[in-house]
Amino acid sequence: MKLVIFSPATRTSAIGRSTSLVTNALKKSGHTVVVVRSEDTSLLNAEAHDFGVELVPWTKSKQVAQLVRNADSLVYQIGDNFAYHKGCLEWLPHAPGVVCLHDFFLGNLFSGWAQDHMVEALATLRAWYGEDAATAYFGHSATEDFIDATHGVAPLTEWICSMGYGVITHSSWSIQRVLDSCPGPVEVVALAYDAPSAEMLKITASRKDACETFNVLTVGHVNPNKRAESVIRAIGESAVLRSSTTYRLVGNIPADVSGRLASLAKNLQVKLVISGEADAVTLQKAISEAHVVCCLRWPSLEAASASAIEAMLYGKPVIVTDTGFYAELPDACVRKIRPEHEISDLQQALESLHGNESARLALGAQAAEWAAATFRADNYAARLIKVSLATQDAAPMLKATQALAGILRQWEASPSLMTSSDLTEPLRVFNHRQETARDGIAIK
Amino acid sequence: MKVLVVNNMAPFVWGGAEELAVNLQKNLIAAGHQSEVLRIPFQWEPATRIPSQMLMVRALELWNVDRVIALKFPAYLIRHPHKTLWLLHQYRQAYDLFDAGQTNLPADQMGSDLRHLIHQADNECFRESRRVFTNSEVTRGRLRKYNGFDAEVLLPPLNDPELFPGGPAKGYIFAGGRINGMKRQHLLLEALAQTPSSIRLLIAGPPDTPADGQKLVDLTARLGLGDRVQLDLRFLPRRVYADYLNGSFAVAYLPFDEDSLGYVAMEAATAGKALITTDDSGGVLGLVKHRQTGWVAEPQPTSLADVMAAVYADSAITHKLGTAARDLWLAMGITWPQTIERLLS
């Protein structure tokens, strides 16, 4: 099969890393793949992951159009970062294909796109969420206010999924919006991820484990929903943790957030290390030095978490919030805390892991074994081919559906009218119920 | 030229629009064209089923057709690069009947959404049509008011004028045509109950539903009018219908805000019969001028009773008004050859 995959390629993109693994697995299975880099023009020359195939910038319109014409399947890797996925948004509406959905919340992606498409953006909001949501959407001043206000009522999942002929996503927790909006097959597939230095780091970690202070790590862009503040409070409120723990943040962090967290840590006498954005080697070293990795989220926005998966692959004990993708992880492989008892649960989990090295090692080993069997590129590649074939089969029906839906949109039909059974039943093209299950294709 | 006439179809319902479509086809052929009628099924109950039918019309593709002349909603949504509308009906329950509280659209957000959808689809259709004609000033005014489009009025000619030469009155007022609540035959019965016993009424035509017919039967019995009213509630052969009309003293036709002059009124005028209507009957008022060609009453029994009594009060005046109605109709010069020429212009 000839596949064209639109994806960020820069080494700072976890989605790019996952895609590179899948691309290599597809190649190994005998498929032909071209990757179209989807980043903003300012990032198109950044160092890329090793895809092992030709990389074409999305801006080379003629070349990309030629690739699209000749492809058997078009694949779009979509996450909530406009700078990384701008090219996807340029091509997806004109050349629909399979959407690999990495985040259920796409508000940041949408907001970035909306800057140059305000009329369409407002129409999109109105169509999916109503007039009130459209009016209020762009009125939030702070990022956290914006996420709080929109993630539940207007996550924009439907905006992207309605443009795809099929969707692969990586957990089931917010699947209903995908099912409601994607006209084609939907499949839940475990994200493809790896830990290239895992064996080496496990050896290093076990050698050092007994003699280090208790290192707690959080990885990734330090947004409010990653709960760094709660980790600091949990440590600060525990005498045993406060005296022996170093809490490290690795990832991009805005200056105001950095200052606020540093001040809080100082007040609570918590040793905080803010490392900022790091390259792969520094990140791997940080993971190797960590005794526990905190992957907390509230609210949860993503379909899967690369940082949680990576930490598990490296055999680290991982503490997660019992929500979204994280809730679907096996209880035996991670420690889960209840969001409504966040600090007390977190403190208890950290204290129990702090005092019990064998429990840490056992939890990490179990996580590593499960993660290595689950987050496999060869599995992902096989599923991607399966969905691509299902999408090809469904394409004539989907095109008919889109044509009729286009007429209704032209007539400004409301979402409730477009989905009413009195409309869909007689037409027999919208109305196949859809079910989804992990590793199972469901065609509407 | 190959001209396709596109109209709605409600199975086993036949009325003025159906007659018009058939006669348009006949006269197109008479004018030297090839013509067929495409009838597209339309069921307006429940209203929530209307959008799917609009979509299906819109999805149809036509080949081997030079011109389309479309008549009614939603049939006129059909796509063709050279489409002319001769607008007989929009979906009035989304327009003036909605304002009058006589709509079948749900009284909730879904109803508003349906109404908006119909307006938008209509506007798109009017924009894409080469020409838009209406069958009356009323339809034209409604189109202008609700959709902002102007149109040329093209009144429909009578299809078989030779059947209506008139004739001696046999002593009854005739109310012909489809039987339903909008045509308000029940008002005539209620009025008749308030008139002298010498006045008689003949109501004849096909009920839209069995309930529409039963309502008149029950009302006649309840008002004790059995010996003064004849109900012939069925689809009548044209000859029978024409005989009823030709033998009448006057013809009553009281639709609520009719779009056009109305076939019943045109046939009555052709036969030289005085006309009775109401001041809210819309296009019919184009032919019925109070005390010139007939009588215009208020749409309530007492006023209608006065008018019915006036028909019998002086037969010479009634005859004179009938003659004036025929003169007015003939002066309008509405013929099929002229109509075809305008439609294909």
Tab-separated table of C-alpha atoms in Angstrom, chain A residues 404-405 407-408 410-414 416-417 420-423 425-427 430, chain B residues 46 48-49 51-52 54-56 58-59 77 110 113-114 116-117 120-121 124:
chain	number	residue	atom	x	y	z
A	404	LEU	CA	-25.670	15.419	1.383
A	405	ALA	CA	-24.187	16.927	4.517
A	407	ILE	CA	-26.115	20.519	0.991
A	408	LEU	CA	-27.493	20.667	4.524
A	410	GLN	CA	-25.308	25.157	2.683
A	411	TRP	CA	-28.863	25.416	3.979
A	412	GLU	CA	-27.491	26.168	7.468
A	413	ALA	CA	-28.972	23.067	9.061
A	414	SER	CA	-28.472	22.937	12.809
A	416	SER	CA	-29.606	18.688	16.051
A	417	LEU	CA	-31.481	18.697	12.794
A	420	SER	CA	-32.253	13.768	13.964
A	421	SER	CA	-33.534	10.299	13.170
A	422	ASP	CA	-36.280	11.763	11.002
A	423	LEU	CA	-33.549	13.001	8.695
A	425	GLU	CA	-33.412	7.165	8.859
A	426	PRO	CA	-34.953	7.795	5.440
A	427	LEU	CA	-31.551	8.548	3.933
A	430	PHE	CA	-25.933	8.425	8.361
B	46	PRO	CA	-44.640	14.948	10.216
B	48	THR	CA	-39.553	16.713	10.760
B	49	ARG	CA	-39.515	14.416	7.713
B	51	PRO	CA	-35.611	17.882	5.255
B	52	SER	CA	-34.864	14.360	4.061
B	54	MET	CA	-35.717	18.198	0.333
B	55	LEU	CA	-32.332	16.477	0.217
B	56	MET	CA	-33.569	13.714	-2.019
B	58	ARG	CA	-31.725	18.133	-4.430
B	59	ALA	CA	-29.748	14.961	-5.120
B	77	LEU	CA	-35.255	22.451	-5.384
B	110	MET	CA	-36.466	21.962	16.083
B	113	ASP	CA	-34.363	25.012	12.788
B	114	LEU	CA	-36.715	23.510	10.205
B	116	HIS	CA	-34.575	28.338	8.898
B	117	LEU	CA	-33.549	25.392	6.735
B	120	GLN	CA	-32.245	28.984	3.232
B	121	ALA	CA	-33.000	26.233	0.727
B	124	GLU	CA	-30.660	29.230	-2.786
